[in-house]
Structures are given as structure tokens and as C-alpha cells.
Tab-separated table of C-alpha atoms and ligand atoms in Angstrom:
chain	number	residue	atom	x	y	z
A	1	UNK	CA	31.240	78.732	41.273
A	2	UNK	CA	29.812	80.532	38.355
A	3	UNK	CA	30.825	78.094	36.075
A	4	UNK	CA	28.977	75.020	37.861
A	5	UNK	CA	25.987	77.812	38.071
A	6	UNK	CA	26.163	77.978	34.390
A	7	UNK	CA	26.044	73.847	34.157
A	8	UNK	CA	23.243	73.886	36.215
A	9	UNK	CA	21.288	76.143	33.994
A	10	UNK	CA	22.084	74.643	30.450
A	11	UNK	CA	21.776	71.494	32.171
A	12	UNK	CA	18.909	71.323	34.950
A	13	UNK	CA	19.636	67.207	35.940
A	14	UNK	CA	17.655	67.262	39.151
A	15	UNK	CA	14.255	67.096	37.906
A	16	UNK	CA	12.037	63.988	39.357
A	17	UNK	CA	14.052	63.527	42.565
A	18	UNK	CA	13.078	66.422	43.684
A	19	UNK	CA	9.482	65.252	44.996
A	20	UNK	CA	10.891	62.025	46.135
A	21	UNK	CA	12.891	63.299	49.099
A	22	UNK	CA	10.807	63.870	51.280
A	23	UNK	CA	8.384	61.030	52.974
A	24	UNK	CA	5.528	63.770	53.224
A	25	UNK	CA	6.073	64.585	50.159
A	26	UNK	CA	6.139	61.128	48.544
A	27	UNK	CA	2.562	60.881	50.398
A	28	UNK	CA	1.444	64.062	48.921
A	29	UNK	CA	1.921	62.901	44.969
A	30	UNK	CA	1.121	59.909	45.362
A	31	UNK	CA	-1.196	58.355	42.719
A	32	UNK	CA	-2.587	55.158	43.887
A	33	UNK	CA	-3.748	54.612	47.405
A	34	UNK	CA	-4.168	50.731	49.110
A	35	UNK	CA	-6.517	50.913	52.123
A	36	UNK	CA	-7.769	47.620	53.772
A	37	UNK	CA	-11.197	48.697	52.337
A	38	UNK	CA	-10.372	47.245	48.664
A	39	UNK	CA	-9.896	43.647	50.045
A	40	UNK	CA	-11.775	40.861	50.051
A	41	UNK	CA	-10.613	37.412	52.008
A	42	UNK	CA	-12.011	33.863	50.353
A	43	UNK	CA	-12.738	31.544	53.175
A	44	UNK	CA	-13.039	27.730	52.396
A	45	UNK	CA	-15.548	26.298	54.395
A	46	UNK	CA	-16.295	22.539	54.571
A	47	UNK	CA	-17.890	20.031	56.319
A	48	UNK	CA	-18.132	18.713	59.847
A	49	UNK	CA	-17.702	20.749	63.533
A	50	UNK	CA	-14.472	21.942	65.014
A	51	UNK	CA	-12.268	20.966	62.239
A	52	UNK	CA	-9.575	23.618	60.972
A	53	UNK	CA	-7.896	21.868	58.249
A	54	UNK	CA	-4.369	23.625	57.439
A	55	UNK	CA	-4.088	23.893	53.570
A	56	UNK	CA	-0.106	22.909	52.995
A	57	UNK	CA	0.411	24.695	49.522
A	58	UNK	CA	-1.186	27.682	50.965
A	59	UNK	CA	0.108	28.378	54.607
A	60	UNK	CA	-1.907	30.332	56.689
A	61	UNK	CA	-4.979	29.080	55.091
A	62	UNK	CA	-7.690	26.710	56.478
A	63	UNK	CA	-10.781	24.703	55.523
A	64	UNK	CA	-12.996	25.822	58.875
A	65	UNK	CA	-15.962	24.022	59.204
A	66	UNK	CA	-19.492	26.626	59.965
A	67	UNK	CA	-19.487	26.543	63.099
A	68	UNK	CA	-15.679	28.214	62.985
A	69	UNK	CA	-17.179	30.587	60.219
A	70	UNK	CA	-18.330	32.796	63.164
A	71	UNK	CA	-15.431	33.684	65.111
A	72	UNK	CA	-13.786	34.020	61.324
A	73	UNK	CA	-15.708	36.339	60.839
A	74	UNK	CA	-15.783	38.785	63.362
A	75	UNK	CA	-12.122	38.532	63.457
A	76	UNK	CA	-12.093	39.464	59.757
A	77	UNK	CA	-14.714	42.269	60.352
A	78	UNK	CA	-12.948	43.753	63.107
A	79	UNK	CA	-9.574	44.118	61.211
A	80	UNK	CA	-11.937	46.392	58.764
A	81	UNK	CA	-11.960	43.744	56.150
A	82	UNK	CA	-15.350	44.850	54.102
A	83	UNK	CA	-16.136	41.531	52.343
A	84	UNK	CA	-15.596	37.773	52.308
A	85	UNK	CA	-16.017	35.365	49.716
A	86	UNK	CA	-17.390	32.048	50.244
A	87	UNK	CA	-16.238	28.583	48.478
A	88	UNK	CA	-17.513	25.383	49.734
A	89	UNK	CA	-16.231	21.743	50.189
A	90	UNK	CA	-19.543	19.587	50.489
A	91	UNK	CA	-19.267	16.174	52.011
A	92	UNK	CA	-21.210	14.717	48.787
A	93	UNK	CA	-20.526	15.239	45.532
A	94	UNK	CA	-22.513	13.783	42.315
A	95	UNK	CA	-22.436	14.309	38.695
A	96	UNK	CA	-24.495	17.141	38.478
A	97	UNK	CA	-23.222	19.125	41.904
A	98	UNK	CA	-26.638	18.988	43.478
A	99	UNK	CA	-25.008	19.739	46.992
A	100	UNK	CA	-24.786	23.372	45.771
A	101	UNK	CA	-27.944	24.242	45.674
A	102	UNK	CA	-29.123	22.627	48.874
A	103	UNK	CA	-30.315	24.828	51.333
A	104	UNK	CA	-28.839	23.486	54.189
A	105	UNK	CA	-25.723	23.358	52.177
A	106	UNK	CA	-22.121	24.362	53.765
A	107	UNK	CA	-22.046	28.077	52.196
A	108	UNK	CA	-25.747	28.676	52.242
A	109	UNK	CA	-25.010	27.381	56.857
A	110	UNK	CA	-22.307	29.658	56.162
A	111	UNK	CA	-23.880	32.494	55.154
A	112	UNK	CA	-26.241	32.378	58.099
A	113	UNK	CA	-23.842	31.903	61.034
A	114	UNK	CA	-21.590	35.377	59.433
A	115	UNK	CA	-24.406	37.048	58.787
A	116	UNK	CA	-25.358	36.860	62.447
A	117	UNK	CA	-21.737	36.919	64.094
A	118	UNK	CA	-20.804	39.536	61.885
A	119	UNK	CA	-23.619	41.918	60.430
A	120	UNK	CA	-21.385	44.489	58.890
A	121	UNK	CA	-19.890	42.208	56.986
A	122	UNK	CA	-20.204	41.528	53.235
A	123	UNK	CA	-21.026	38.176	52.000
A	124	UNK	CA	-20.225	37.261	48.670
A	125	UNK	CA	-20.630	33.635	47.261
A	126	UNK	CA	-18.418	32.031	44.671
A	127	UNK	CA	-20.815	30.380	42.314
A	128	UNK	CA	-19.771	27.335	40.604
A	129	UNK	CA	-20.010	23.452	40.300
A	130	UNK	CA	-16.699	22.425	40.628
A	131	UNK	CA	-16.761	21.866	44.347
A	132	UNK	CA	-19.416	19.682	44.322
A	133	UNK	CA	-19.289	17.806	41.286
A	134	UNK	CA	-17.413	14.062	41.445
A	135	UNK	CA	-15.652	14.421	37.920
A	136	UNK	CA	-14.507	18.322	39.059
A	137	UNK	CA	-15.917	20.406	36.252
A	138	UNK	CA	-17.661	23.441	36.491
A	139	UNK	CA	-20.863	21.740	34.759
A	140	UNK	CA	-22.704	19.017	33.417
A	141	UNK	CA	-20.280	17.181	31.463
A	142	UNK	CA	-21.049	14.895	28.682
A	143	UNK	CA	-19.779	13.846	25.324
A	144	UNK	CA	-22.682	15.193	23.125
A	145	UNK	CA	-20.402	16.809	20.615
A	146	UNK	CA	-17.794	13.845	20.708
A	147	UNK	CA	-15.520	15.240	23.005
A	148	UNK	CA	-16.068	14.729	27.000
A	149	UNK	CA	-17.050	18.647	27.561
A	150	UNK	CA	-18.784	20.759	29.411
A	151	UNK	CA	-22.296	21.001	27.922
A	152	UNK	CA	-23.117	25.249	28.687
A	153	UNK	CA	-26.707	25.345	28.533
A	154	UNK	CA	-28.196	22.687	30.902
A	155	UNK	CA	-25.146	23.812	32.871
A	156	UNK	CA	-27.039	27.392	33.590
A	157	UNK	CA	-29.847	26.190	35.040
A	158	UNK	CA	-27.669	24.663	37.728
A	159	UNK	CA	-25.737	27.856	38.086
A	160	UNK	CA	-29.090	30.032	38.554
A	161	UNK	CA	-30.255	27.539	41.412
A	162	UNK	CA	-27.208	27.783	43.318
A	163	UNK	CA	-27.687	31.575	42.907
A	164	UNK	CA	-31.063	31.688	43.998
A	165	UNK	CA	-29.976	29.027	47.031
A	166	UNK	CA	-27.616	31.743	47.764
A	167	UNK	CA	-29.526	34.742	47.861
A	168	UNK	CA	-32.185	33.125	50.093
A	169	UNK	CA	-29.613	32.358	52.529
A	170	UNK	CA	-28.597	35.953	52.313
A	171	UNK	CA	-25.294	35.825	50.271
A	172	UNK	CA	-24.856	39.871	49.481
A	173	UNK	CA	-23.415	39.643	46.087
A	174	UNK	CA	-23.315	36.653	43.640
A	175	UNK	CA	-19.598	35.780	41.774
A	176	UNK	CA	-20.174	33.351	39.135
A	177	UNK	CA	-16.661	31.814	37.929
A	178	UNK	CA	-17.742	28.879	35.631
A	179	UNK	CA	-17.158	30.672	32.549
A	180	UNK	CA	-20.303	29.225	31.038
A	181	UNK	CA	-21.213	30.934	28.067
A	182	UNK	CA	-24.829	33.389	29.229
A	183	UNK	CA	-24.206	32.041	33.003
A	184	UNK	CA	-24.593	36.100	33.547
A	185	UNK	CA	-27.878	36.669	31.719
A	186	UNK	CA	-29.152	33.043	33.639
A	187	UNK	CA	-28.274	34.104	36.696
A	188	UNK	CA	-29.928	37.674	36.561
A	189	UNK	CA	-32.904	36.070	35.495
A	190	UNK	CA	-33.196	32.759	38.361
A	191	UNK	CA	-32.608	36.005	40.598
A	192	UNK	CA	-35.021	38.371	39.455
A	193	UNK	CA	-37.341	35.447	39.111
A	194	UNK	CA	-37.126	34.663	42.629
A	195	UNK	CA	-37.205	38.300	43.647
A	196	UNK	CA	-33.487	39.259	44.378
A	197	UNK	CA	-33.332	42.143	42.365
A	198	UNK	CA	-31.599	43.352	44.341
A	199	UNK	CA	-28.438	41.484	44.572
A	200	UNK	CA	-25.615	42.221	42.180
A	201	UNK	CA	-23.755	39.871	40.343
A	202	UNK	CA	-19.520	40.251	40.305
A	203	UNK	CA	-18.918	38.085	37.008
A	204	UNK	CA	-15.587	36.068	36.710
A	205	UNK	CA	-15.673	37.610	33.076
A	206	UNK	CA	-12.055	37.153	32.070
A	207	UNK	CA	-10.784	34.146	33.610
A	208	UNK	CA	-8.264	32.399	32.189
A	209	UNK	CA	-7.101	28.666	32.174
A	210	UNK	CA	-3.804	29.144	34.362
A	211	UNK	CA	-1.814	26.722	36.107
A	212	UNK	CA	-1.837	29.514	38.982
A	213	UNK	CA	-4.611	27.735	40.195
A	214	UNK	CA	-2.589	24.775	41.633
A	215	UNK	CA	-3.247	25.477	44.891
A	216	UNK	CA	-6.722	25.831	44.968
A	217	UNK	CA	-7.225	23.305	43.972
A	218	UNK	CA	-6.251	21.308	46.874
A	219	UNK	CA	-7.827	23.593	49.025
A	220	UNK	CA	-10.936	23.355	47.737
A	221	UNK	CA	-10.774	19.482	46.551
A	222	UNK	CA	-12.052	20.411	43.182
A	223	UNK	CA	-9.195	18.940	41.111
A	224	UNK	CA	-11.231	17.987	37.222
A	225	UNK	CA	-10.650	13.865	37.602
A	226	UNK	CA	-10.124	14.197	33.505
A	227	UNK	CA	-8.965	16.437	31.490
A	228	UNK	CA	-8.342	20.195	31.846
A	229	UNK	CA	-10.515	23.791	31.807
A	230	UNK	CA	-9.181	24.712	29.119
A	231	UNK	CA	-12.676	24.408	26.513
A	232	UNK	CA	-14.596	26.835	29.068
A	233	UNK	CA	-11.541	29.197	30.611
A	234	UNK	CA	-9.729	31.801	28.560
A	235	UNK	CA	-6.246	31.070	26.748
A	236	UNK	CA	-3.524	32.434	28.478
A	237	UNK	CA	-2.383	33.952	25.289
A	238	UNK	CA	-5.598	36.183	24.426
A	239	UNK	CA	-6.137	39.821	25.022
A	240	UNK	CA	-8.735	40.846	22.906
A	241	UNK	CA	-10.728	37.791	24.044
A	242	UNK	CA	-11.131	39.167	27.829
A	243	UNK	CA	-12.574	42.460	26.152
A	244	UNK	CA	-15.133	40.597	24.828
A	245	UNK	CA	-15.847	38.354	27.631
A	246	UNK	CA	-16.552	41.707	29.291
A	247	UNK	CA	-18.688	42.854	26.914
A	248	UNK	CA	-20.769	40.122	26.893
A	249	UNK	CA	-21.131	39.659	30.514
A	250	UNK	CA	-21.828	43.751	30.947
A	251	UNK	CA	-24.548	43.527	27.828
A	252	UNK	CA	-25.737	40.302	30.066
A	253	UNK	CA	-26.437	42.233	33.418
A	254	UNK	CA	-22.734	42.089	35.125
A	255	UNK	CA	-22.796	44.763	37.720
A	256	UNK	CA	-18.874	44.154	38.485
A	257	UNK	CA	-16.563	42.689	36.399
A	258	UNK	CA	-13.356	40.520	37.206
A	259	UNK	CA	-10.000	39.294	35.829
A	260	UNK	CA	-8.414	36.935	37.492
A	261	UNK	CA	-5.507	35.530	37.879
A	262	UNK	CA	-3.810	38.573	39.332
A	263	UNK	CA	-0.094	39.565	38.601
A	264	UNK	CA	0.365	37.554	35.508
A	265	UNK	CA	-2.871	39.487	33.432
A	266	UNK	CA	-1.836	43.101	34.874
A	267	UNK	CA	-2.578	44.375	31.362
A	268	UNK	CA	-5.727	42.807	31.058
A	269	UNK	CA	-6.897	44.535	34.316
A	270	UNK	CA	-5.879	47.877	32.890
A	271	UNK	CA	-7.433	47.116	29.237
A	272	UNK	CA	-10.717	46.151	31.025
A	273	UNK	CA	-10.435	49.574	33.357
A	274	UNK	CA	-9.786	51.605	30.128
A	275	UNK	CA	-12.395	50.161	28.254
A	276	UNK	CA	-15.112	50.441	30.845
A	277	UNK	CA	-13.720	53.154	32.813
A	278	UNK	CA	-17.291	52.966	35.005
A	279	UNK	CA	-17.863	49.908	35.872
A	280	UNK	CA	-16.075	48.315	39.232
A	281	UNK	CA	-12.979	45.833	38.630
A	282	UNK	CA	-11.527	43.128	40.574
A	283	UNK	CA	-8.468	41.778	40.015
A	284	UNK	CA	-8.331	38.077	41.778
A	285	UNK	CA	-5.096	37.629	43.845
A	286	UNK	CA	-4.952	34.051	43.171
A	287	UNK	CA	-3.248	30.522	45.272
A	288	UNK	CA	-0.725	30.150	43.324
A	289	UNK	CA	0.551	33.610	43.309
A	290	UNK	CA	-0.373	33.364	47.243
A	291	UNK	CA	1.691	30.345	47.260
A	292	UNK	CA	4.890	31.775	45.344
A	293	UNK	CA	4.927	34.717	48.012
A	294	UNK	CA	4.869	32.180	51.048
A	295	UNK	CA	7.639	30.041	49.697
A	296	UNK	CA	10.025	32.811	49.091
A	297	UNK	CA	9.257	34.554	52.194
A	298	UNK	CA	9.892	31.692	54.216
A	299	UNK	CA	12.746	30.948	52.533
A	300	UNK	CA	14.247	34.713	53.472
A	301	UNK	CA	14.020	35.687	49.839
A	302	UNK	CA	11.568	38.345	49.926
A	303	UNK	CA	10.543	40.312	52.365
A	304	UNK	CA	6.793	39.186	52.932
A	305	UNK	CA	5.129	42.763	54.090
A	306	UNK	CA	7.090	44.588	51.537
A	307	UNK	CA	6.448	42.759	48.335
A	308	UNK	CA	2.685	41.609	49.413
A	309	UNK	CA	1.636	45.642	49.775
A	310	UNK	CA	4.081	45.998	46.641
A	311	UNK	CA	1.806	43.713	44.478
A	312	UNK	CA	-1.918	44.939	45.763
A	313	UNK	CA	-1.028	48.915	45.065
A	314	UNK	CA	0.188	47.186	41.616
A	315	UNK	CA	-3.115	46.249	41.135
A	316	UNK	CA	-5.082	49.486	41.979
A	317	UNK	CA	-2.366	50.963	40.016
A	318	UNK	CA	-3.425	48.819	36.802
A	319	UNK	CA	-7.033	49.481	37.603
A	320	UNK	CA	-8.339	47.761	40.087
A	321	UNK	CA	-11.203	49.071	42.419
A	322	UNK	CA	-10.997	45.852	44.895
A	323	UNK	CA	-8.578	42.879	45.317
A	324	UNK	CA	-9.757	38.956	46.371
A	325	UNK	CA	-6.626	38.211	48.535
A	326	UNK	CA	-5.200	35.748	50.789
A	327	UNK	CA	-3.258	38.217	51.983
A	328	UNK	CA	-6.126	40.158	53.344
A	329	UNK	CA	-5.491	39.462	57.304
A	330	UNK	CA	-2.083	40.403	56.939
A	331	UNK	CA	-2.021	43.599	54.858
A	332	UNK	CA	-5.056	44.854	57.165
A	333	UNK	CA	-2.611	44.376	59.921
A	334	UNK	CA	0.140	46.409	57.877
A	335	UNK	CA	-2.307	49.032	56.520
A	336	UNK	CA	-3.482	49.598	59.755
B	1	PBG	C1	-13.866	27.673	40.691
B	1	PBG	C2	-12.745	28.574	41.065
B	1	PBG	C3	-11.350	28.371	40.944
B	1	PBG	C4	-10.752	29.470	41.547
B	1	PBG	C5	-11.773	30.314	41.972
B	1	PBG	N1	-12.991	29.754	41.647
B	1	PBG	C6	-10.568	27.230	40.438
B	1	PBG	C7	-10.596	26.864	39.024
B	1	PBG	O1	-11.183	27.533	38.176
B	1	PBG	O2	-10.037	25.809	38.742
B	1	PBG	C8	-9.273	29.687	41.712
B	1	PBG	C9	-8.875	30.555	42.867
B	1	PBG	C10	-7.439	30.516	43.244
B	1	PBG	O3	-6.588	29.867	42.603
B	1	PBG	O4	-7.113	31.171	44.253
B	1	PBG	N2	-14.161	27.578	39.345
């Protein structure tokens, strides 16, 4: 007896565990809290009436057609989701995108029907051309320098018209993910111009080139017809890079900042919190890493609700304020 008394005291194992037995007290030290109210669902909306059009590499996920957006969204609202975020499939698509800044356009119709199904919601509008262009790039393309590219600067004024076509249908927040060079700076300025001071822009600022975007893709029928994304989105390799694609985009009028994809760039999420501790981060849950979960769930490998809540606290836990998930009905339903 004394003598194990002794080997406790020269040699105290039971340190850690000690908070971890008990659930309450596992709650009570706890560092990072999930709650429903960091998510953010992407809805694909596309043309036509009636039509829900199941998206095979991403199960569970539609194309819905505006006149489905409304019952969408008042589902989504009343599961406490705060925010959506809009991507549209046009029926017409040119070289230049011009169905993305029509008014009448499927987001802008969008906007309108969830803004009166589903008030409280928040309506944020991915802004780029790659939906509605016919080659699939997020810009003008052309071969100017010698090279089939995407040329940046006529490609802003594009971007700040969709913005502006946005805002007047009453998109709540603007999310630029071209990764045009000064798209930021444009943008704030076709805004302000137009008297949307008021709106704030969430800037894709450290996107990077990744094949986790397979699924997307599909879904949103912006495959580029040549080529890659690789001369406008960030290497897969760089770290640095991202910290001064944030930089930029900040010194450029960014009111939020994102780094997307998800799981794969944890440690650019928590470089980007650390370096602008003030400013609110999104991490972007992307298809493929949507996709990856599905499979292996369905395939018994993982446990779905487990692992899904496992990965969104691992990225509030890197630094994340809010989270653009597919997963957003689902964990609601768990968090709840
Ligand atoms: C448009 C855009 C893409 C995604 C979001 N906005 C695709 C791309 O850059 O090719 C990807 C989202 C996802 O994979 O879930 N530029």
C-alpha cells in the first residue's frame, strides 16, 4: 500500500485523463464549439420549372430549378441554417458569360423567390463566369500573350456587372471565386458605384487549383472545354502564396476572406486565422471531399454522422469562423 503510494507520488501518470472522464466534463473544456449557425449550404439552381435533377457524384444533391428554390429554402431556414450560397446553371452560355449578368437570370430569379419564401435567410451569390461561359473559364479567354489564357482585366468588368446584377436582385453578400487578379478592388467599386455600399464582399482569396473539384463540376456543368485553372488558381504546393492572396484581397476591400478546398489546406486556414486574427474566415467544404464522405459511408466504411461533425469542428478548430458545406442539412439535423 505505501509503496504503490510512494509510485504514485514520484510518478503522478494520470494527468490528462483526468478531465476526459466525464461527458460533462469533456463539455466543460472543450475548446472549439460547432453550432448549425457556422454553416452555409450551396444550392445549384438551373433552368426550367419542376425539375430536381439528382447530381450522381454528389448524392443528396440537386440542380432545383427557381421555382423549387422556395420550398428549399424555408426548409433550409427552418433547420436554423443562417446562409445559402447561390451557383447558377443558365440555359445559354456564350463566350463572354453574358447570362450572368442578366437580370432575369437564374440566381438573380433566385434570389427573389428566397428572399420572399424565406426572409431570414442569408443570400450569398457565388460570383464567377464559369457557369455561363461555353469554353468553361472563369473569364474572357484569349490568346493575347500566346498562350489560350484568361485575359484578367477585361475579365473584371464582367465580374463587377454580375455583382451589381446581384445586389439589385438583393443577393446579401457577394463571393467572388474567379481568382482574377483586382476582381476584389473591381467589384467594391461596380458596387459602390451603383450604390451597394452596403453589401460585403466574401473573397475566394486562397483558392487553389485542386482536383477536389471533380464533382462540381458536373453539378454545375462548368467543366473548362480546354485546358485547366491552373494560370488563375493557386498551386497546390504554395503556402506563402495564400498569405499574399489575402493580403491583397484585404488591402483591396475583402470584408471576409476564404480558403477553399477544405480538409486538404487545414494549415492554410490556420496561417490565414493567425495572420489576420480579425477578419472572418471560411473554410470551403468542397464536392469532392463531399463526395469521398458519401462513398465511404455508403460503403459502411465510415460512419457518416461521426466523421462529417468530426471534419467541420476540424475546421473551427484550424480557424474557421463559418463552413460552405454540403453537409449542412444533415449536421443541422445532428447538431440539433
Ligand atoms: C467556380 C467555382 C468552383 C467551385 C466553387 N466555385 C469550381 C472551380 O473553380 O472549378 C468548386 C466548389 C466545389 O468543388 O464544391 N469558379
Amino acid at each position: 500500500m505505501s509503496e504503490s503510494h510512494s509510485a504514485a507520488a514520484n510518478f503522478p501518470a494520470l494527468r490528462l485523463r483526468r478531465l476526459r472522464r466525464h461527458p460533462g466534463l469533456r463539455a466543460l473544456v472543450r475548446e472549439t464549439d460547432l453550432s448549425v449557425q457556422d454553416l452555409i449550404l450551396p444550392l445549384f439552381i438551373r433552368s426550367g420549372t419542376n425539375i430536381r435533377q439528382p447530381i450522381s457524384s454528389m448524392p443528396g444533391q440537386a440542380q432545383i430549378t427557381v421555382d423549387l428554390a422556395a420550398a428549399e429554402a424555408v426548409e433550409i431556414a427552418s433547420l436554423g441554417i443562417p446562409a445559402v450560397l447561390l451557383f447558377g446553371i443558365p440555359s445559354h452560355k456564350d463566350a463572354t458569360g453574358s447570362a450572368a449578368w442578366d437580370d432575369a437570370g437564374v440566381v438573380q430569379q433566385a434570389i427573389h423567390a428566397i428572399r420572399a419564401a424565406a426572409p431570414s435567410l442569408l443570400v450569398m451569390t457565388d460570383l464567377c463566369c464559369c457557369e455561363y461561359t461555353d469554353h468553361g473559364h472563369c473569364g474572357i479567354v484569349n490568346d493575347r500573350t500566346g498562350i489560350m489564357d484568361v485575359d484578367n482585366d477585361p475579365t473584371l468588368e464582367l465580374l463587377a456587372r454580375q455583382a451589381v446584377s446581384h445586389a439589385q436582385a438583393g443577393a446579401d453578400v457577394i463571393a467572388p471565386s474567379g481568382m482574377m487578379d483586382g476582381m476584389v478592388a473591381a467589384i467594391r467599386q461596380g458596387l459602390d458605384a451603383a450604390g451597394f455600399q452596403h453589401i460585403p464582399i466574401l473573397s475566394y482569396a486562397a483558392k487553389y487549383a485542386s482536383a477536389f473539384y471533380g464533382p462540381f463540376r458536373e453539378a454545375a456543368e462548368s467543366t473548362p472545354q480546354f485546358g485547366d485553372r491552373r494560370s488563375y488558381q493557386m498551386d497546390p504546393a504554395n503556402a506563402q502564396e495564400a498569405l499574399r492572396e489575402v493580403a491583397l484581397d484585404l488591402a483591396d476591400g475583402a470584408d471576409m476572406l476564404m480558403v477553399k478546398p477544405g480538409l486538404a489546406y487545414l494549415d492554410i486556414v490556420c496561417r490565414v486565422k493567425q495572420a489576420h486574427p480579425g477578419v472572418p474566415l471560411c473554410a470551403y467544404h468542397v464536392s469532392g471531399e463531399y463526395s469521398m464522405l458519401k462513398a465511404a459511408a455508403a460503403n459502411g466504411w465510415l460512419d457518416e454522422r461521426r466523421t462529417t461533425l468530426e471534419i467541420l469542428t476540424a475546421f473551427r478548430r484550424a480557424g474557421a469562423d463559418m463552413i460552405i458545406t454540403y453537409t449542412a442539412k444533415d449536421a443541422a439535423k445532428w447538431l440539433a
